């Protein structure tokens, strides 16, 4: 059903429809919470725990929820019925659901235990199943601004934006598996579907354009905070070993993220998953993540064990629980505070 909310909740719907400059004038919704989750359910055995999590989110009643991707495990079949099951789970959330696609849903589907599917065929299925309209997912929906509204990026319906008061939220389709760049091997065997990075190159350009659009929207809206939703862990997995890749699939995105964050007066949060480690930290510096050399093969810069003195303090990384940790994060949004975002882990009873 369509979102039908009274008073303050109406600002959510209106803000998504209006240009950023106008939505900034909607100032009567300053305090709200959102639900952040992802990398679940990992296999049929954990579906009961996921169902308890959905019930817990529904009881809490956040303004909206976000699933950052990996809606199944890396060894679960990528058939049509799995996509239908995922959609069914999303409909059980009583609040609007924003979904960012993970690698388990398509890039890894060429694996034998996934059904040996053509990944691009699975990506087409995901787009048709989950992004056929401009509405969010969930039992209650809200209209979203989609990158595909621009004819130059009509393919990328999954990239979405929502403006709530002076906060900007954006989803960007950037999955693990090195962002599908140089994905030449699969568990030691050649990847027969490798496309010489045609898919990666086009989507990477669209993603960077969408990231810059989000920052521009946040500035025009005088947003005190921008929150980015994307599945990949661009820090610990800046260059994933064992895929046949010698170049990071995240280099261009991280460079744009670093540049835009340093020019932004407010707070930037990137919510991701991928490595299944519950954390809230500030890993972005002027050099990390990155490559030792700007030319040739990528040798990743080592994670600094101590503060290097060039940390970018208005950036925060939030990694959601996942895999066996079937819990979620409450994102507190307080737009009348200097730092509008804070977070707490919500542990689901029984999980």
mmCIF file of C-alpha atoms in Angstrom, residues 206-345:
data_model
loop_
_atom_site.group_PDB
_atom_site.id
_atom_site.type_symbol
_atom_site.label_atom_id
_atom_site.label_comp_id
_atom_site.label_asym_id
_atom_site.label_seq_id
_atom_site.Cartn_x
_atom_site.Cartn_y
_atom_site.Cartn_z
ATOM 1 C CA UNK A 206 27.011 5.943 -13.047
ATOM 2 C CA UNK A 207 27.779 5.373 -9.365
ATOM 3 C CA UNK A 208 30.284 8.210 -9.197
ATOM 4 C CA UNK A 209 27.875 10.533 -10.973
ATOM 5 C CA UNK A 210 25.150 9.534 -8.487
ATOM 6 C CA UNK A 211 27.476 10.058 -5.514
ATOM 7 C CA UNK A 212 28.270 13.566 -6.720
ATOM 8 C CA UNK A 213 24.556 14.209 -7.274
ATOM 9 C CA UNK A 214 23.883 13.163 -3.681
ATOM 10 C CA UNK A 215 26.490 15.568 -2.317
ATOM 11 C CA UNK A 216 25.170 18.349 -4.528
ATOM 12 C CA UNK A 217 21.625 17.641 -3.336
ATOM 13 C CA UNK A 218 22.779 17.675 0.288
ATOM 14 C CA UNK A 219 24.493 21.027 -0.191
ATOM 15 C CA UNK A 220 21.521 22.549 -2.028
ATOM 16 C CA UNK A 221 19.255 21.266 0.742
ATOM 17 C CA UNK A 222 21.634 22.580 3.411
ATOM 18 C CA UNK A 223 21.706 19.071 4.784
ATOM 19 C CA UNK A 224 23.525 18.552 8.049
ATOM 20 C CA UNK A 225 24.173 14.945 7.107
ATOM 21 C CA UNK A 226 24.458 12.570 4.150
ATOM 22 C CA UNK A 227 24.086 8.803 4.592
ATOM 23 C CA UNK A 228 25.265 6.405 1.868
ATOM 24 C CA UNK A 229 24.004 2.814 1.581
ATOM 25 C CA UNK A 230 26.168 0.331 -0.323
ATOM 26 C CA UNK A 231 26.959 -3.347 0.172
ATOM 27 C CA UNK A 232 30.710 -3.482 -0.437
ATOM 28 C CA UNK A 233 33.292 -3.027 2.281
ATOM 29 C CA UNK A 234 35.555 -0.660 0.346
ATOM 30 C CA UNK A 235 38.076 -0.540 3.200
ATOM 31 C CA UNK A 236 39.130 -4.074 4.163
ATOM 32 C CA UNK A 237 38.282 -5.314 0.637
ATOM 33 C CA UNK A 238 39.840 -2.471 -1.342
ATOM 34 C CA UNK A 239 41.422 -5.152 -3.526
ATOM 35 C CA UNK A 240 40.022 -8.634 -3.032
ATOM 36 C CA UNK A 241 42.569 -11.433 -3.430
ATOM 37 C CA UNK A 242 41.759 -14.642 -5.277
ATOM 38 C CA UNK A 243 39.522 -13.114 -7.958
ATOM 39 C CA UNK A 244 42.205 -12.684 -10.608
ATOM 40 C CA UNK A 245 42.103 -8.901 -10.153
ATOM 41 C CA UNK A 246 45.139 -6.644 -10.011
ATOM 42 C CA UNK A 247 43.188 -3.371 -9.806
ATOM 43 C CA UNK A 248 40.729 -2.319 -7.145
ATOM 44 C CA UNK A 249 37.106 -1.990 -8.178
ATOM 45 C CA UNK A 250 36.692 0.786 -5.614
ATOM 46 C CA UNK A 251 39.543 3.159 -6.550
ATOM 47 C CA UNK A 252 37.464 5.719 -8.439
ATOM 48 C CA UNK A 253 34.597 5.660 -5.972
ATOM 49 C CA UNK A 254 36.846 6.127 -2.943
ATOM 50 C CA UNK A 255 38.645 9.021 -4.632
ATOM 51 C CA UNK A 256 35.327 10.756 -5.305
ATOM 52 C CA UNK A 257 34.056 9.970 -1.808
ATOM 53 C CA UNK A 258 37.211 11.395 -0.214
ATOM 54 C CA UNK A 259 37.076 14.540 -2.353
ATOM 55 C CA UNK A 260 33.379 15.219 -1.775
ATOM 56 C CA UNK A 261 33.503 14.474 1.961
ATOM 57 C CA UNK A 262 36.324 16.951 2.530
ATOM 58 C CA UNK A 263 34.328 19.665 0.745
ATOM 59 C CA UNK A 264 31.129 18.935 2.704
ATOM 60 C CA UNK A 265 30.435 20.864 5.902
ATOM 61 C CA UNK A 266 28.165 18.213 7.414
ATOM 62 C CA UNK A 267 28.589 14.601 8.508
ATOM 63 C CA UNK A 268 28.934 11.721 6.028
ATOM 64 C CA UNK A 269 28.081 8.140 6.957
ATOM 65 C CA UNK A 270 28.617 5.093 4.745
ATOM 66 C CA UNK A 271 26.553 2.079 5.765
ATOM 67 C CA UNK A 272 27.864 -1.182 4.333
ATOM 68 C CA UNK A 273 28.302 -4.885 5.032
ATOM 69 C CA UNK A 274 30.199 -7.556 3.101
ATOM 70 C CA UNK A 275 32.712 -8.660 5.754
ATOM 71 C CA UNK A 276 30.189 -9.518 8.489
ATOM 72 C CA UNK A 277 31.841 -7.568 11.277
ATOM 73 C CA UNK A 278 29.708 -5.317 13.477
ATOM 74 C CA UNK A 279 31.472 -1.963 13.731
ATOM 75 C CA UNK A 280 31.160 1.796 13.798
ATOM 76 C CA UNK A 281 34.424 3.615 13.130
ATOM 77 C CA UNK A 282 36.285 6.295 11.168
ATOM 78 C CA UNK A 283 38.654 4.480 8.786
ATOM 79 C CA UNK A 284 38.833 7.035 5.959
ATOM 80 C CA UNK A 285 42.074 9.003 5.731
ATOM 81 C CA UNK A 286 43.713 10.981 2.953
ATOM 82 C CA UNK A 287 45.579 7.819 1.926
ATOM 83 C CA UNK A 288 43.532 4.869 3.215
ATOM 84 C CA UNK A 289 42.041 3.022 1.469
ATOM 85 C CA UNK A 290 44.188 3.375 -1.611
ATOM 86 C CA UNK A 291 47.046 1.908 -3.615
ATOM 87 C CA UNK A 292 50.740 2.348 -2.883
ATOM 88 C CA UNK A 293 51.275 3.352 -6.501
ATOM 89 C CA UNK A 294 48.853 5.223 -8.739
ATOM 90 C CA UNK A 295 50.187 3.325 -11.759
ATOM 91 C CA UNK A 296 50.289 -0.360 -12.539
ATOM 92 C CA UNK A 297 48.897 -3.107 -10.347
ATOM 93 C CA UNK A 298 47.274 -2.093 -7.093
ATOM 94 C CA UNK A 299 49.181 -2.845 -3.924
ATOM 95 C CA UNK A 300 46.783 -1.676 -1.202
ATOM 96 C CA UNK A 301 47.907 0.814 1.402
ATOM 97 C CA UNK A 302 48.160 -0.961 4.755
ATOM 98 C CA UNK A 303 45.499 -0.286 7.359
ATOM 99 C CA UNK A 304 47.060 2.252 9.738
ATOM 100 C CA UNK A 305 47.384 0.763 13.212
ATOM 101 C CA UNK A 306 47.747 4.209 14.733
ATOM 102 C CA UNK A 307 46.260 7.546 13.769
ATOM 103 C CA UNK A 308 48.227 8.834 10.758
ATOM 104 C CA UNK A 309 47.249 12.431 11.425
ATOM 105 C CA UNK A 310 45.252 12.764 8.211
ATOM 106 C CA UNK A 311 41.978 11.177 9.303
ATOM 107 C CA UNK A 312 38.844 12.649 7.739
ATOM 108 C CA UNK A 313 36.776 13.199 10.859
ATOM 109 C CA UNK A 314 33.418 14.058 9.316
ATOM 110 C CA UNK A 315 33.236 10.552 7.796
ATOM 111 C CA UNK A 316 31.904 7.515 9.694
ATOM 112 C CA UNK A 317 31.671 3.911 8.514
ATOM 113 C CA UNK A 318 28.865 1.711 9.870
ATOM 114 C CA UNK A 319 28.994 -2.016 9.126
ATOM 115 C CA UNK A 320 25.783 -3.872 9.856
ATOM 116 C CA UNK A 321 25.584 -7.267 11.577
ATOM 117 C CA UNK A 322 25.354 -10.165 9.142
ATOM 118 C CA UNK A 323 25.668 -13.886 8.519
ATOM 119 C CA UNK A 324 25.362 -15.523 11.972
ATOM 120 C CA UNK A 325 24.834 -12.177 13.732
ATOM 121 C CA UNK A 326 21.163 -11.747 12.855
ATOM 122 C CA UNK A 327 20.676 -8.358 14.480
ATOM 123 C CA UNK A 328 20.294 -4.781 13.261
ATOM 124 C CA UNK A 329 21.397 -1.226 13.920
ATOM 125 C CA UNK A 330 19.199 1.666 14.979
ATOM 126 C CA UNK A 331 20.227 4.859 13.246
ATOM 127 C CA UNK A 332 19.163 7.858 15.315
ATOM 128 C CA UNK A 333 18.665 10.977 13.209
ATOM 129 C CA UNK A 334 18.525 14.253 15.149
ATOM 130 C CA UNK A 335 18.609 17.082 12.666
ATOM 131 C CA UNK A 336 18.755 19.837 15.276
ATOM 132 C CA UNK A 337 22.155 18.624 16.516
ATOM 133 C CA UNK A 338 25.638 19.361 15.210
ATOM 134 C CA UNK A 339 26.179 15.665 14.490
ATOM 135 C CA UNK A 340 22.796 14.451 13.240
ATOM 136 C CA UNK A 341 23.636 10.722 13.193
ATOM 137 C CA UNK A 342 24.261 8.264 16.020
ATOM 138 C CA UNK A 343 23.940 4.484 16.138
ATOM 139 C CA UNK A 344 23.284 1.569 18.454
ATOM 140 C CA UNK A 345 23.232 -2.178 17.934
#
